[in-house]
Tab-separated table of C-alpha atoms in Angstrom:
chain	number	residue	atom	x	y	z
X	1	UNK	CA	-0.126	0.187	0.223
X	2	UNK	CA	1.585	3.495	-1.077
X	3	UNK	CA	2.413	6.067	1.598
X	4	UNK	CA	2.792	9.063	-0.811
X	5	UNK	CA	1.064	12.198	0.265
X	6	UNK	CA	0.130	14.523	-2.239
X	7	UNK	CA	1.770	17.922	-1.864
X	8	UNK	CA	-0.084	20.993	-1.206
X	9	UNK	CA	-1.087	23.099	-3.977
X	10	UNK	CA	-0.551	27.122	-2.869
X	11	UNK	CA	-2.713	29.203	-3.581
X	12	UNK	CA	-6.599	29.369	-4.672
X	13	UNK	CA	-7.667	26.988	-6.826
X	14	UNK	CA	-8.615	29.886	-9.345
X	15	UNK	CA	-5.269	31.115	-9.659
X	16	UNK	CA	-3.745	27.513	-10.483
X	17	UNK	CA	-2.609	28.309	-13.919
X	18	UNK	CA	-0.408	31.285	-12.309
X	19	UNK	CA	0.913	29.822	-9.596
X	20	UNK	CA	1.663	26.219	-11.438
X	21	UNK	CA	5.643	27.225	-11.453
X	22	UNK	CA	5.468	27.468	-7.415
X	23	UNK	CA	3.758	24.477	-6.731
X	24	UNK	CA	5.734	22.380	-9.706
X	25	UNK	CA	8.782	23.571	-7.103
X	26	UNK	CA	7.675	22.992	-3.757
X	27	UNK	CA	6.743	19.451	-5.254
X	28	UNK	CA	10.027	18.775	-4.873
X	29	UNK	CA	10.678	19.421	-1.437
X	30	UNK	CA	9.003	19.894	2.246
X	31	UNK	CA	10.754	23.324	1.724
X	32	UNK	CA	12.707	25.301	-1.422
X	33	UNK	CA	15.652	28.477	-0.933
X	34	UNK	CA	15.273	31.704	-1.390
X	35	UNK	CA	18.222	33.721	-1.979
X	36	UNK	CA	18.212	37.143	-0.481
X	37	UNK	CA	19.166	40.019	-3.522
X	38	UNK	CA	20.136	36.652	-5.428
X	39	UNK	CA	23.420	35.415	-4.732
X	40	UNK	CA	26.311	37.775	-5.053
X	41	UNK	CA	29.607	36.150	-4.964
X	42	UNK	CA	33.059	36.884	-5.931
X	43	UNK	CA	32.839	39.986	-8.069
X	44	UNK	CA	29.059	39.125	-8.426
X	45	UNK	CA	26.791	42.047	-6.974
X	46	UNK	CA	23.459	42.004	-5.211
X	47	UNK	CA	20.207	42.938	-6.972
X	48	UNK	CA	21.924	42.378	-10.444
X	49	UNK	CA	21.246	39.776	-13.531
X	50	UNK	CA	24.391	37.808	-13.065
X	51	UNK	CA	23.498	37.588	-9.210
X	52	UNK	CA	20.259	36.105	-10.435
X	53	UNK	CA	21.744	33.893	-12.585
X	54	UNK	CA	23.975	32.472	-9.963
X	55	UNK	CA	21.264	31.528	-7.918
X	56	UNK	CA	20.213	29.181	-10.208
X	57	UNK	CA	23.917	27.812	-10.282
X	58	UNK	CA	23.693	27.334	-6.461
X	59	UNK	CA	20.235	25.152	-7.028
X	60	UNK	CA	18.048	27.703	-4.628
X	61	UNK	CA	14.621	27.833	-6.123
X	62	UNK	CA	13.423	31.793	-6.034
X	63	UNK	CA	16.056	34.571	-6.248
X	64	UNK	CA	15.100	38.291	-5.043
X	65	UNK	CA	15.636	41.480	-6.366
X	66	UNK	CA	14.747	44.953	-4.304
X	67	UNK	CA	13.182	47.909	-7.025
X	68	UNK	CA	14.028	51.436	-6.545
X	69	UNK	CA	12.562	54.084	-9.008
X	70	UNK	CA	14.132	57.374	-10.538
X	71	UNK	CA	12.867	60.545	-10.537
X	72	UNK	CA	11.651	60.253	-13.752
X	73	UNK	CA	10.221	57.183	-13.534
X	74	UNK	CA	12.370	54.254	-14.132
X	75	UNK	CA	12.945	51.466	-12.125
X	76	UNK	CA	16.170	50.296	-11.156
X	77	UNK	CA	17.389	47.215	-8.751
X	78	UNK	CA	18.938	48.581	-5.586
X	79	UNK	CA	17.696	48.356	-2.155
X	80	UNK	CA	18.153	52.026	-0.645
X	81	UNK	CA	19.755	52.850	2.240
X	82	UNK	CA	22.604	50.564	1.392
X	83	UNK	CA	24.076	53.659	-0.772
X	84	UNK	CA	27.200	54.110	1.214
X	85	UNK	CA	28.054	49.574	1.708
X	86	UNK	CA	27.806	49.026	-1.993
X	87	UNK	CA	28.260	52.200	-3.906
X	88	UNK	CA	30.511	54.313	-1.987
X	89	UNK	CA	28.133	57.250	-2.381
X	90	UNK	CA	26.801	59.455	0.767
X	91	UNK	CA	23.416	60.668	-1.292
X	92	UNK	CA	19.592	59.541	-1.319
X	93	UNK	CA	19.490	57.438	-4.317
X	94	UNK	CA	15.982	57.591	-4.697
X	95	UNK	CA	16.962	61.740	-5.339
X	96	UNK	CA	18.415	60.880	-8.685
X	97	UNK	CA	17.430	60.830	-12.185
X	98	UNK	CA	17.641	57.402	-14.721
X	99	UNK	CA	20.474	58.933	-16.514
X	100	UNK	CA	22.213	59.542	-12.909
X	101	UNK	CA	21.419	55.983	-11.889
X	102	UNK	CA	22.565	54.103	-15.150
X	103	UNK	CA	25.865	56.183	-13.926
X	104	UNK	CA	26.384	54.275	-10.512
X	105	UNK	CA	28.917	51.882	-10.076
X	106	UNK	CA	29.265	48.678	-7.576
X	107	UNK	CA	32.613	49.583	-5.548
X	108	UNK	CA	34.014	48.578	-2.483
X	109	UNK	CA	37.130	50.325	-2.060
X	110	UNK	CA	37.919	53.238	-4.451
X	111	UNK	CA	39.385	51.586	-7.903
X	112	UNK	CA	37.514	48.399	-7.722
X	113	UNK	CA	34.476	48.419	-9.994
X	114	UNK	CA	31.936	45.312	-10.041
X	115	UNK	CA	29.237	46.931	-12.511
X	116	UNK	CA	26.740	49.224	-12.856
X	117	UNK	CA	23.310	49.630	-11.008
X	118	UNK	CA	21.045	48.015	-13.522
X	119	UNK	CA	17.128	48.583	-14.533
X	120	UNK	CA	14.795	46.064	-13.643
X	121	UNK	CA	13.860	45.798	-16.994
X	122	UNK	CA	17.381	44.231	-17.887
X	123	UNK	CA	17.194	41.619	-15.430
X	124	UNK	CA	13.417	40.598	-15.876
X	125	UNK	CA	14.097	40.349	-19.680
X	126	UNK	CA	17.373	38.005	-19.230
X	127	UNK	CA	16.306	36.050	-16.442
X	128	UNK	CA	16.497	32.524	-16.316
X	129	UNK	CA	13.910	30.040	-15.369
X	130	UNK	CA	13.334	30.808	-12.054
X	131	UNK	CA	11.010	32.306	-9.421
X	132	UNK	CA	11.604	36.051	-8.829
X	133	UNK	CA	10.662	37.880	-5.510
X	134	UNK	CA	10.372	41.590	-5.976
X	135	UNK	CA	10.653	43.152	-2.609
X	136	UNK	CA	10.442	47.160	-2.250
X	137	UNK	CA	8.149	47.659	-4.769
X	138	UNK	CA	5.132	48.098	-2.928
X	139	UNK	CA	5.365	51.558	-2.504
X	140	UNK	CA	4.838	52.288	-6.262
X	141	UNK	CA	2.429	49.891	-6.779
X	142	UNK	CA	-0.215	52.665	-7.004
X	143	UNK	CA	1.145	54.943	-9.029
X	144	UNK	CA	1.962	52.541	-12.314
X	145	UNK	CA	4.552	49.598	-11.130
X	146	UNK	CA	1.720	46.921	-11.663
X	147	UNK	CA	0.831	48.454	-14.905
X	148	UNK	CA	4.839	48.638	-16.058
X	149	UNK	CA	5.167	45.311	-14.927
X	150	UNK	CA	2.469	44.021	-17.548
X	151	UNK	CA	4.241	44.335	-20.087
X	152	UNK	CA	6.940	40.981	-19.551
X	153	UNK	CA	4.404	38.429	-19.009
X	154	UNK	CA	5.921	36.771	-15.909
X	155	UNK	CA	3.198	36.136	-13.514
X	156	UNK	CA	4.102	32.599	-13.475
X	157	UNK	CA	7.398	33.693	-12.136
X	158	UNK	CA	6.992	36.831	-10.330
X	159	UNK	CA	6.125	37.104	-6.129
X	160	UNK	CA	5.424	40.715	-5.130
X	161	UNK	CA	5.503	41.455	-1.215
X	162	UNK	CA	4.348	43.772	0.789
X	163	UNK	CA	3.929	44.834	5.052
X	164	UNK	CA	-0.006	43.986	5.364
X	165	UNK	CA	-0.462	46.692	8.194
X	166	UNK	CA	-0.057	49.322	5.842
X	167	UNK	CA	-2.701	48.271	3.143
X	168	UNK	CA	-0.794	48.562	-0.034
X	169	UNK	CA	-2.342	44.751	-1.027
X	170	UNK	CA	-5.407	46.643	-2.137
X	171	UNK	CA	-3.508	47.665	-5.496
X	172	UNK	CA	-3.319	44.036	-5.929
X	173	UNK	CA	-6.764	43.769	-5.442
X	174	UNK	CA	-7.392	46.142	-7.722
X	175	UNK	CA	-5.087	45.056	-10.504
X	176	UNK	CA	-6.150	42.702	-13.230
X	177	UNK	CA	-3.236	40.902	-13.279
X	178	UNK	CA	-3.157	38.355	-10.652
X	179	UNK	CA	0.249	38.036	-9.367
X	180	UNK	CA	1.109	35.828	-6.759
X	181	UNK	CA	1.388	37.518	-3.307
X	182	UNK	CA	3.135	37.047	-0.157
X	183	UNK	CA	1.700	39.100	2.990
X	184	UNK	CA	4.652	40.333	5.207
X	185	UNK	CA	3.332	39.954	9.068
X	186	UNK	CA	4.792	40.640	12.061
X	187	UNK	CA	1.974	39.220	14.780
X	188	UNK	CA	-0.426	36.555	13.962
X	189	UNK	CA	-3.442	39.491	13.850
X	190	UNK	CA	-2.252	40.689	10.667
X	191	UNK	CA	-2.904	37.480	8.616
X	192	UNK	CA	-7.053	38.889	8.748
X	193	UNK	CA	-5.656	42.045	6.698
X	194	UNK	CA	-5.337	39.597	3.320
X	195	UNK	CA	-6.311	35.657	3.528
X	196	UNK	CA	-9.752	36.078	2.993
X	197	UNK	CA	-9.394	38.376	-0.142
X	198	UNK	CA	-10.279	36.538	-3.091
X	199	UNK	CA	-9.316	39.027	-5.484
X	200	UNK	CA	-5.468	38.584	-4.195
X	201	UNK	CA	-3.782	35.676	-5.794
X	202	UNK	CA	-2.154	34.945	-2.290
X	203	UNK	CA	0.255	32.185	-2.061
X	204	UNK	CA	2.158	32.543	0.997
X	205	UNK	CA	3.266	34.851	4.152
X	206	UNK	CA	6.718	35.918	5.177
X	207	UNK	CA	7.102	35.655	9.306
X	208	UNK	CA	8.953	38.717	10.327
X	209	UNK	CA	10.093	38.540	13.428
X	210	UNK	CA	11.035	41.686	15.558
X	211	UNK	CA	11.496	40.456	19.146
X	212	UNK	CA	13.139	37.413	21.094
X	213	UNK	CA	9.772	36.301	22.109
X	214	UNK	CA	8.114	36.714	18.882
X	215	UNK	CA	4.506	34.885	18.659
X	216	UNK	CA	5.441	34.094	15.013
X	217	UNK	CA	7.492	30.924	16.503
X	218	UNK	CA	4.232	29.196	18.039
X	219	UNK	CA	3.321	26.166	16.277
X	220	UNK	CA	-0.055	27.095	16.172
X	221	UNK	CA	0.158	30.020	13.559
X	222	UNK	CA	2.377	27.670	10.974
X	223	UNK	CA	-0.611	25.569	10.989
X	224	UNK	CA	-3.152	28.402	10.900
X	225	UNK	CA	-1.010	29.357	7.442
X	226	UNK	CA	-0.898	25.735	6.111
X	227	UNK	CA	-5.100	25.850	6.645
X	228	UNK	CA	-5.552	28.451	4.809
X	229	UNK	CA	-3.192	26.935	1.878
X	230	UNK	CA	-0.389	29.378	1.833
X	231	UNK	CA	3.364	28.411	2.659
X	232	UNK	CA	5.210	30.016	5.526
X	233	UNK	CA	8.640	32.166	4.554
X	234	UNK	CA	10.704	32.802	7.389
X	235	UNK	CA	13.313	35.624	6.550
X	236	UNK	CA	16.332	35.024	8.951
X	237	UNK	CA	17.700	38.397	8.217
X	238	UNK	CA	18.744	40.968	11.429
X	239	UNK	CA	16.239	43.297	10.014
X	240	UNK	CA	18.189	46.128	12.741
X	241	UNK	CA	17.925	44.325	16.148
X	242	UNK	CA	20.778	42.827	18.136
X	243	UNK	CA	20.067	39.321	18.098
X	244	UNK	CA	16.916	37.267	16.702
X	245	UNK	CA	16.833	33.931	18.272
X	246	UNK	CA	14.041	31.903	19.583
X	247	UNK	CA	15.203	28.611	21.258
X	248	UNK	CA	11.383	27.988	22.450
X	249	UNK	CA	11.250	25.424	19.854
X	250	UNK	CA	14.484	24.025	19.070
X	251	UNK	CA	14.407	22.177	15.688
X	252	UNK	CA	13.410	25.622	13.506
X	253	UNK	CA	14.977	28.195	15.396
X	254	UNK	CA	14.640	32.112	14.042
X	255	UNK	CA	18.233	33.430	13.673
X	256	UNK	CA	19.559	36.072	11.757
X	257	UNK	CA	21.710	34.977	8.922
X	258	UNK	CA	21.594	36.778	5.497
X	259	UNK	CA	20.543	33.947	3.374
X	260	UNK	CA	18.965	31.544	2.744
X	261	UNK	CA	15.140	31.774	3.511
X	262	UNK	CA	12.874	28.964	2.987
X	263	UNK	CA	9.857	28.320	2.018
X	264	UNK	CA	7.540	25.520	3.896
X	265	UNK	CA	4.642	23.436	3.144
X	266	UNK	CA	4.751	21.955	6.283
X	267	UNK	CA	2.902	22.719	9.571
X	268	UNK	CA	6.578	22.938	11.380
X	269	UNK	CA	8.813	23.207	8.709
X	270	UNK	CA	12.657	22.548	9.316
X	271	UNK	CA	16.081	22.650	7.118
X	272	UNK	CA	17.312	19.264	6.646
């Protein structure tokens, strides 16, 4: 007698055709790996096409890129706030035109350059066959970004996310193309802000732990997310706090690391 179980399908049935590549990836393992800002290695920098390509080489399943918009409305891949660390400049990158952004080069010390800040269009038009998590684009959703994104016809590959407490997800409710969505929560109560909206193609939940005793570490939270047909995305970044460790559930602590994050489909997903 076979004991094989059917893998859960993330998202609502009405959006199954859009979510098919995500679910195929998740069929292969109890968790999938997401590479934060791609996979920067050697002279490959984060938030670049080569960083996305490198993500496939290390067998991660999802690459992430951050989005900024120039003052004249062009989209680039960069995490604002890291200007000094990545570009050795003190300027606010959000204050620059597209032409000025095109001239910015990655460097870590004088005389060493590792390519330019890249346009999001360049990355999306040339990316390999991989899922891409689009981060920090939510601030532009209601002012043109979603319409701009439609030109690439990548709804089966792109996962958008936002902090749901601020209500950015309403733009996804209103938008015709139903991109995959991952709601970012800091408390279990925030699930109620989006999981019931059938006009949003919600596939997962990112758990953002901000305190040592975060309620998100409760196994009941994972069960609730699973019961909604959604994956749990544990992002192990240090978001400015000195330590983010929960030893309450020893087999799956939350701890500060840059990469990778994981997407789990079991009530208690864990690394193997």
